[in-house]
Amino acid sequence: MLGELLTLGLKVTVLGLGTTFVALFGLIIAIELINKIVNQGLENKKKQSTVEASIVEGETSGANISLEDTSTLDNEDEELIAVITAAIAASLNRSTHDIIVRSFRRVPHQAPAWNLASRRDQITTRL
């Protein structure tokens, strides 16, 4: 009697765990398929959109910057260009000698005004 109850309980446990693992495996497959479908659409949009910073791989070393008036470049602009070049090189896993930053411009925030105000408030009160 006790042995039959334990066997029945073990069978129910194995059946429940098996069903759970099969269902979770099915969910993983469904999520991966949806992820591939969604990312394929995003990759097509990325190819069509323009790149904000023009990156040209060349044989020359250093940063080649062509702005309308290069004589107005001061130390801060040179530091900003160096930081941008380093960030691009780090994201592409390449050397800074392979990257030439020709121009750059600030991209405006696309966040709503309330989001920017809240972010500014958080930074000023927390830091």
mmCIF file with all atom_site columns, C-alpha atoms in Angstrom:
data_model
loop_
_atom_site.group_PDB
_atom_site.id
_atom_site.type_symbol
_atom_site.label_atom_id
_atom_site.label_alt_id
_atom_site.label_comp_id
_atom_site.label_asym_id
_atom_site.label_entity_id
_atom_site.label_seq_id
_atom_site.pdbx_PDB_ins_code
_atom_site.Cartn_x
_atom_site.Cartn_y
_atom_site.Cartn_z
_atom_site.occupancy
_atom_site.B_iso_or_equiv
_atom_site.pdbx_formal_charge
_atom_site.auth_seq_id
_atom_site.auth_comp_id
_atom_site.auth_asym_id
_atom_site.auth_atom_id
_atom_site.pdbx_PDB_model_num
ATOM 1   C CA . MET A 1 1   ? 0.000  0.000  0.000   1.00 0.00 ? 1   MET A CA 1
ATOM 2   C CA . LEU A 1 2   ? 2.688  2.504  0.999   1.00 0.00 ? 2   LEU A CA 1
ATOM 3   C CA . GLY A 1 3   ? 4.941  1.370  -1.844  1.00 0.00 ? 3   GLY A CA 1
ATOM 4   C CA . GLU A 1 4   ? 2.148  1.898  -4.364  1.00 0.00 ? 4   GLU A CA 1
ATOM 5   C CA . LEU A 1 5   ? 1.502  5.421  -3.078  1.00 0.00 ? 5   LEU A CA 1
ATOM 6   C CA . LEU A 1 6   ? 5.196  6.301  -3.268  1.00 0.00 ? 6   LEU A CA 1
ATOM 7   C CA . THR A 1 7   ? 5.433  4.912  -6.803  1.00 0.00 ? 7   THR A CA 1
ATOM 8   C CA . LEU A 1 8   ? 2.345  6.827  -7.873  1.00 0.00 ? 8   LEU A CA 1
ATOM 9   C CA . GLY A 1 9   ? 3.709  10.023 -6.310  1.00 0.00 ? 9   GLY A CA 1
ATOM 10  C CA . LEU A 1 10  ? 7.041  9.525  -8.056  1.00 0.00 ? 10  LEU A CA 1
ATOM 11  C CA . LYS A 1 11  ? 5.298  8.964  -11.401 1.00 0.00 ? 11  LYS A CA 1
ATOM 12  C CA . VAL A 1 12  ? 3.222  12.127 -10.984 1.00 0.00 ? 12  VAL A CA 1
ATOM 13  C CA . THR A 1 13  ? 6.339  14.110 -10.026 1.00 0.00 ? 13  THR A CA 1
ATOM 14  C CA . VAL A 1 14  ? 8.312  12.883 -13.039 1.00 0.00 ? 14  VAL A CA 1
ATOM 15  C CA . LEU A 1 15  ? 5.360  13.542 -15.344 1.00 0.00 ? 15  LEU A CA 1
ATOM 16  C CA . GLY A 1 16  ? 4.916  17.078 -13.970 1.00 0.00 ? 16  GLY A CA 1
ATOM 17  C CA . LEU A 1 17  ? 8.614  17.940 -14.192 1.00 0.00 ? 17  LEU A CA 1
ATOM 18  C CA . GLY A 1 18  ? 8.863  16.438 -17.676 1.00 0.00 ? 18  GLY A CA 1
ATOM 19  C CA . THR A 1 19  ? 5.873  18.440 -18.877 1.00 0.00 ? 19  THR A CA 1
ATOM 20  C CA . THR A 1 20  ? 7.348  21.617 -17.377 1.00 0.00 ? 20  THR A CA 1
ATOM 21  C CA . PHE A 1 21  ? 10.730 21.129 -19.042 1.00 0.00 ? 21  PHE A CA 1
ATOM 22  C CA . VAL A 1 22  ? 9.140  20.363 -22.418 1.00 0.00 ? 22  VAL A CA 1
ATOM 23  C CA . ALA A 1 23  ? 6.963  23.489 -22.156 1.00 0.00 ? 23  ALA A CA 1
ATOM 24  C CA . LEU A 1 24  ? 9.947  25.649 -21.177 1.00 0.00 ? 24  LEU A CA 1
ATOM 25  C CA . PHE A 1 25  ? 11.998 24.244 -24.043 1.00 0.00 ? 25  PHE A CA 1
ATOM 26  C CA . GLY A 1 26  ? 9.140  25.098 -26.412 1.00 0.00 ? 26  GLY A CA 1
ATOM 27  C CA . LEU A 1 27  ? 9.058  28.653 -25.049 1.00 0.00 ? 27  LEU A CA 1
ATOM 28  C CA . ILE A 1 28  ? 12.814 29.015 -25.564 1.00 0.00 ? 28  ILE A CA 1
ATOM 29  C CA . ILE A 1 29  ? 12.484 27.931 -29.189 1.00 0.00 ? 29  ILE A CA 1
ATOM 30  C CA . ALA A 1 30  ? 9.535  30.297 -29.766 1.00 0.00 ? 30  ALA A CA 1
ATOM 31  C CA . ILE A 1 31  ? 11.386 33.259 -28.230 1.00 0.00 ? 31  ILE A CA 1
ATOM 32  C CA . GLU A 1 32  ? 14.510 32.570 -30.297 1.00 0.00 ? 32  GLU A CA 1
ATOM 33  C CA . LEU A 1 33  ? 12.451 32.408 -33.506 1.00 0.00 ? 33  LEU A CA 1
ATOM 34  C CA . ILE A 1 34  ? 10.692 35.674 -32.690 1.00 0.00 ? 34  ILE A CA 1
ATOM 35  C CA . ASN A 1 35  ? 14.037 37.274 -31.817 1.00 0.00 ? 35  ASN A CA 1
ATOM 36  C CA . LYS A 1 36  ? 15.519 36.248 -35.177 1.00 0.00 ? 36  LYS A CA 1
ATOM 37  C CA . ILE A 1 37  ? 12.491 37.561 -37.070 1.00 0.00 ? 37  ILE A CA 1
ATOM 38  C CA . VAL A 1 38  ? 12.499 40.900 -35.227 1.00 0.00 ? 38  VAL A CA 1
ATOM 39  C CA . ASN A 1 39  ? 16.268 41.386 -35.491 1.00 0.00 ? 39  ASN A CA 1
ATOM 40  C CA . GLN A 1 40  ? 16.185 40.632 -39.206 1.00 0.00 ? 40  GLN A CA 1
ATOM 41  C CA . GLY A 1 41  ? 13.805 43.570 -39.675 1.00 0.00 ? 41  GLY A CA 1
ATOM 42  C CA . LEU A 1 42  ? 15.984 45.829 -37.531 1.00 0.00 ? 42  LEU A CA 1
ATOM 43  C CA . GLU A 1 43  ? 19.117 44.888 -39.474 1.00 0.00 ? 43  GLU A CA 1
ATOM 44  C CA . ASN A 1 44  ? 17.398 45.888 -42.706 1.00 0.00 ? 44  ASN A CA 1
ATOM 45  C CA . LYS A 1 45  ? 16.476 49.254 -41.183 1.00 0.00 ? 45  LYS A CA 1
ATOM 46  C CA . LYS A 1 46  ? 20.031 49.774 -39.923 1.00 0.00 ? 46  LYS A CA 1
ATOM 47  C CA . LYS A 1 47  ? 21.435 49.196 -43.384 1.00 0.00 ? 47  LYS A CA 1
ATOM 48  C CA . GLN A 1 48  ? 19.085 51.807 -44.831 1.00 0.00 ? 48  GLN A CA 1
ATOM 49  C CA . SER A 1 49  ? 19.712 54.454 -42.176 1.00 0.00 ? 49  SER A CA 1
ATOM 50  C CA . THR A 1 50  ? 22.686 56.775 -42.314 1.00 0.00 ? 50  THR A CA 1
ATOM 51  C CA . VAL A 1 51  ? 25.575 56.513 -39.909 1.00 0.00 ? 51  VAL A CA 1
ATOM 52  C CA . GLU A 1 52  ? 26.020 59.530 -37.641 1.00 0.00 ? 52  GLU A CA 1
ATOM 53  C CA . ALA A 1 53  ? 29.811 59.376 -37.538 1.00 0.00 ? 53  ALA A CA 1
ATOM 54  C CA . SER A 1 54  ? 31.539 58.682 -40.818 1.00 0.00 ? 54  SER A CA 1
ATOM 55  C CA . ILE A 1 55  ? 34.096 55.963 -40.289 1.00 0.00 ? 55  ILE A CA 1
ATOM 56  C CA . VAL A 1 56  ? 36.641 55.387 -42.990 1.00 0.00 ? 56  VAL A CA 1
ATOM 57  C CA . GLU A 1 57  ? 39.258 52.699 -42.677 1.00 0.00 ? 57  GLU A CA 1
ATOM 58  C CA . GLY A 1 58  ? 42.472 53.905 -44.183 1.00 0.00 ? 58  GLY A CA 1
ATOM 59  C CA . GLU A 1 59  ? 46.140 53.280 -44.225 1.00 0.00 ? 59  GLU A CA 1
ATOM 60  C CA . THR A 1 60  ? 46.991 56.600 -42.583 1.00 0.00 ? 60  THR A CA 1
ATOM 61  C CA . SER A 1 61  ? 47.452 56.857 -38.862 1.00 0.00 ? 61  SER A CA 1
ATOM 62  C CA . GLY A 1 62  ? 45.746 59.345 -36.569 1.00 0.00 ? 62  GLY A CA 1
ATOM 63  C CA . ALA A 1 63  ? 42.528 61.221 -37.055 1.00 0.00 ? 63  ALA A CA 1
ATOM 64  C CA . ASN A 1 64  ? 41.842 63.140 -40.238 1.00 0.00 ? 64  ASN A CA 1
ATOM 65  C CA . ILE A 1 65  ? 39.247 65.819 -39.513 1.00 0.00 ? 65  ILE A CA 1
ATOM 66  C CA . SER A 1 66  ? 37.722 67.946 -42.220 1.00 0.00 ? 66  SER A CA 1
ATOM 67  C CA . LEU A 1 67  ? 35.636 70.761 -40.795 1.00 0.00 ? 67  LEU A CA 1
ATOM 68  C CA . GLU A 1 68  ? 34.755 74.035 -42.463 1.00 0.00 ? 68  GLU A CA 1
ATOM 69  C CA . ASP A 1 69  ? 37.275 75.998 -40.433 1.00 0.00 ? 69  ASP A CA 1
ATOM 70  C CA . THR A 1 70  ? 40.021 73.825 -38.998 1.00 0.00 ? 70  THR A CA 1
ATOM 71  C CA . SER A 1 71  ? 41.824 76.811 -37.548 1.00 0.00 ? 71  SER A CA 1
ATOM 72  C CA . THR A 1 72  ? 39.091 77.180 -34.929 1.00 0.00 ? 72  THR A CA 1
ATOM 73  C CA . LEU A 1 73  ? 39.783 73.757 -33.440 1.00 0.00 ? 73  LEU A CA 1
ATOM 74  C CA . ASP A 1 74  ? 40.855 74.230 -29.885 1.00 0.00 ? 74  ASP A CA 1
ATOM 75  C CA . ASN A 1 75  ? 42.092 71.779 -27.292 1.00 0.00 ? 75  ASN A CA 1
ATOM 76  C CA . GLU A 1 76  ? 38.582 70.724 -26.231 1.00 0.00 ? 76  GLU A CA 1
ATOM 77  C CA . ASP A 1 77  ? 37.565 69.793 -29.786 1.00 0.00 ? 77  ASP A CA 1
ATOM 78  C CA . GLU A 1 78  ? 40.735 67.774 -30.244 1.00 0.00 ? 78  GLU A CA 1
ATOM 79  C CA . GLU A 1 79  ? 40.061 65.958 -26.981 1.00 0.00 ? 79  GLU A CA 1
ATOM 80  C CA . LEU A 1 80  ? 36.465 65.306 -28.038 1.00 0.00 ? 80  LEU A CA 1
ATOM 81  C CA . ILE A 1 81  ? 37.613 63.913 -31.379 1.00 0.00 ? 81  ILE A CA 1
ATOM 82  C CA . ALA A 1 82  ? 40.154 61.710 -29.610 1.00 0.00 ? 82  ALA A CA 1
ATOM 83  C CA . VAL A 1 83  ? 37.459 60.397 -27.267 1.00 0.00 ? 83  VAL A CA 1
ATOM 84  C CA . ILE A 1 84  ? 35.056 59.735 -30.143 1.00 0.00 ? 84  ILE A CA 1
ATOM 85  C CA . THR A 1 85  ? 37.780 57.947 -32.097 1.00 0.00 ? 85  THR A CA 1
ATOM 86  C CA . ALA A 1 86  ? 38.677 55.834 -29.066 1.00 0.00 ? 86  ALA A CA 1
ATOM 87  C CA . ALA A 1 87  ? 35.022 54.948 -28.452 1.00 0.00 ? 87  ALA A CA 1
ATOM 88  C CA . ILE A 1 88  ? 34.510 53.904 -32.065 1.00 0.00 ? 88  ILE A CA 1
ATOM 89  C CA . ALA A 1 89  ? 37.724 51.876 -32.007 1.00 0.00 ? 89  ALA A CA 1
ATOM 90  C CA . ALA A 1 90  ? 36.653 50.155 -28.792 1.00 0.00 ? 90  ALA A CA 1
ATOM 91  C CA . SER A 1 91  ? 33.214 49.287 -30.144 1.00 0.00 ? 91  SER A CA 1
ATOM 92  C CA . LEU A 1 92  ? 34.706 47.893 -33.362 1.00 0.00 ? 92  LEU A CA 1
ATOM 93  C CA . ASN A 1 93  ? 37.580 46.122 -31.571 1.00 0.00 ? 93  ASN A CA 1
ATOM 94  C CA . ARG A 1 94  ? 40.139 47.827 -33.812 1.00 0.00 ? 94  ARG A CA 1
ATOM 95  C CA . SER A 1 95  ? 43.116 50.085 -33.416 1.00 0.00 ? 95  SER A CA 1
ATOM 96  C CA . THR A 1 96  ? 42.669 53.858 -33.529 1.00 0.00 ? 96  THR A CA 1
ATOM 97  C CA . HIS A 1 97  ? 45.180 53.950 -36.377 1.00 0.00 ? 97  HIS A CA 1
ATOM 98  C CA . ASP A 1 98  ? 42.632 52.294 -38.667 1.00 0.00 ? 98  ASP A CA 1
ATOM 99  C CA . ILE A 1 99  ? 39.884 54.847 -38.002 1.00 0.00 ? 99  ILE A CA 1
ATOM 100 C CA . ILE A 1 100 ? 39.554 58.334 -39.430 1.00 0.00 ? 100 ILE A CA 1
ATOM 101 C CA . VAL A 1 101 ? 36.900 60.649 -37.983 1.00 0.00 ? 101 VAL A CA 1
ATOM 102 C CA . ARG A 1 102 ? 36.015 63.098 -40.746 1.00 0.00 ? 102 ARG A CA 1
ATOM 103 C CA . SER A 1 103 ? 33.187 64.967 -39.043 1.00 0.00 ? 103 SER A CA 1
ATOM 104 C CA . PHE A 1 104 ? 30.912 64.757 -36.058 1.00 0.00 ? 104 PHE A CA 1
ATOM 105 C CA . ARG A 1 105 ? 27.749 66.445 -34.896 1.00 0.00 ? 105 ARG A CA 1
ATOM 106 C CA . ARG A 1 106 ? 25.617 66.251 -31.790 1.00 0.00 ? 106 ARG A CA 1
ATOM 107 C CA . VAL A 1 107 ? 22.462 64.198 -32.172 1.00 0.00 ? 107 VAL A CA 1
ATOM 108 C CA . PRO A 1 108 ? 19.468 65.670 -30.315 1.00 0.00 ? 108 PRO A CA 1
ATOM 109 C CA . HIS A 1 109 ? 17.722 63.616 -27.656 1.00 0.00 ? 109 HIS A CA 1
ATOM 110 C CA . GLN A 1 110 ? 14.667 61.742 -28.813 1.00 0.00 ? 110 GLN A CA 1
ATOM 111 C CA . ALA A 1 111 ? 13.406 61.265 -25.281 1.00 0.00 ? 111 ALA A CA 1
ATOM 112 C CA . PRO A 1 112 ? 10.331 63.198 -24.137 1.00 0.00 ? 112 PRO A CA 1
ATOM 113 C CA . ALA A 1 113 ? 10.783 66.396 -22.148 1.00 0.00 ? 113 ALA A CA 1
ATOM 114 C CA . TRP A 1 114 ? 9.510  64.825 -18.922 1.00 0.00 ? 114 TRP A CA 1
ATOM 115 C CA . ASN A 1 115 ? 12.122 62.075 -19.257 1.00 0.00 ? 115 ASN A CA 1
ATOM 116 C CA . LEU A 1 116 ? 14.950 64.572 -19.701 1.00 0.00 ? 116 LEU A CA 1
ATOM 117 C CA . ALA A 1 117 ? 13.718 66.676 -16.768 1.00 0.00 ? 117 ALA A CA 1
ATOM 118 C CA . SER A 1 118 ? 13.484 63.634 -14.521 1.00 0.00 ? 118 SER A CA 1
ATOM 119 C CA . ARG A 1 119 ? 16.936 62.433 -15.565 1.00 0.00 ? 119 ARG A CA 1
ATOM 120 C CA . ARG A 1 120 ? 18.416 65.877 -14.878 1.00 0.00 ? 120 ARG A CA 1
ATOM 121 C CA . ASP A 1 121 ? 16.670 65.939 -11.491 1.00 0.00 ? 121 ASP A CA 1
ATOM 122 C CA . GLN A 1 122 ? 18.011 62.484 -10.590 1.00 0.00 ? 122 GLN A CA 1
ATOM 123 C CA . ILE A 1 123 ? 21.554 63.470 -11.519 1.00 0.00 ? 123 ILE A CA 1
ATOM 124 C CA . THR A 1 124 ? 21.496 66.709 -9.539  1.00 0.00 ? 124 THR A CA 1
ATOM 125 C CA . THR A 1 125 ? 19.934 65.218 -6.411  1.00 0.00 ? 125 THR A CA 1
ATOM 126 C CA . ARG A 1 126 ? 21.836 61.918 -6.343  1.00 0.00 ? 126 ARG A CA 1
ATOM 127 C CA . LEU A 1 127 ? 25.352 63.074 -7.126  1.00 0.00 ? 127 LEU A CA 1
#
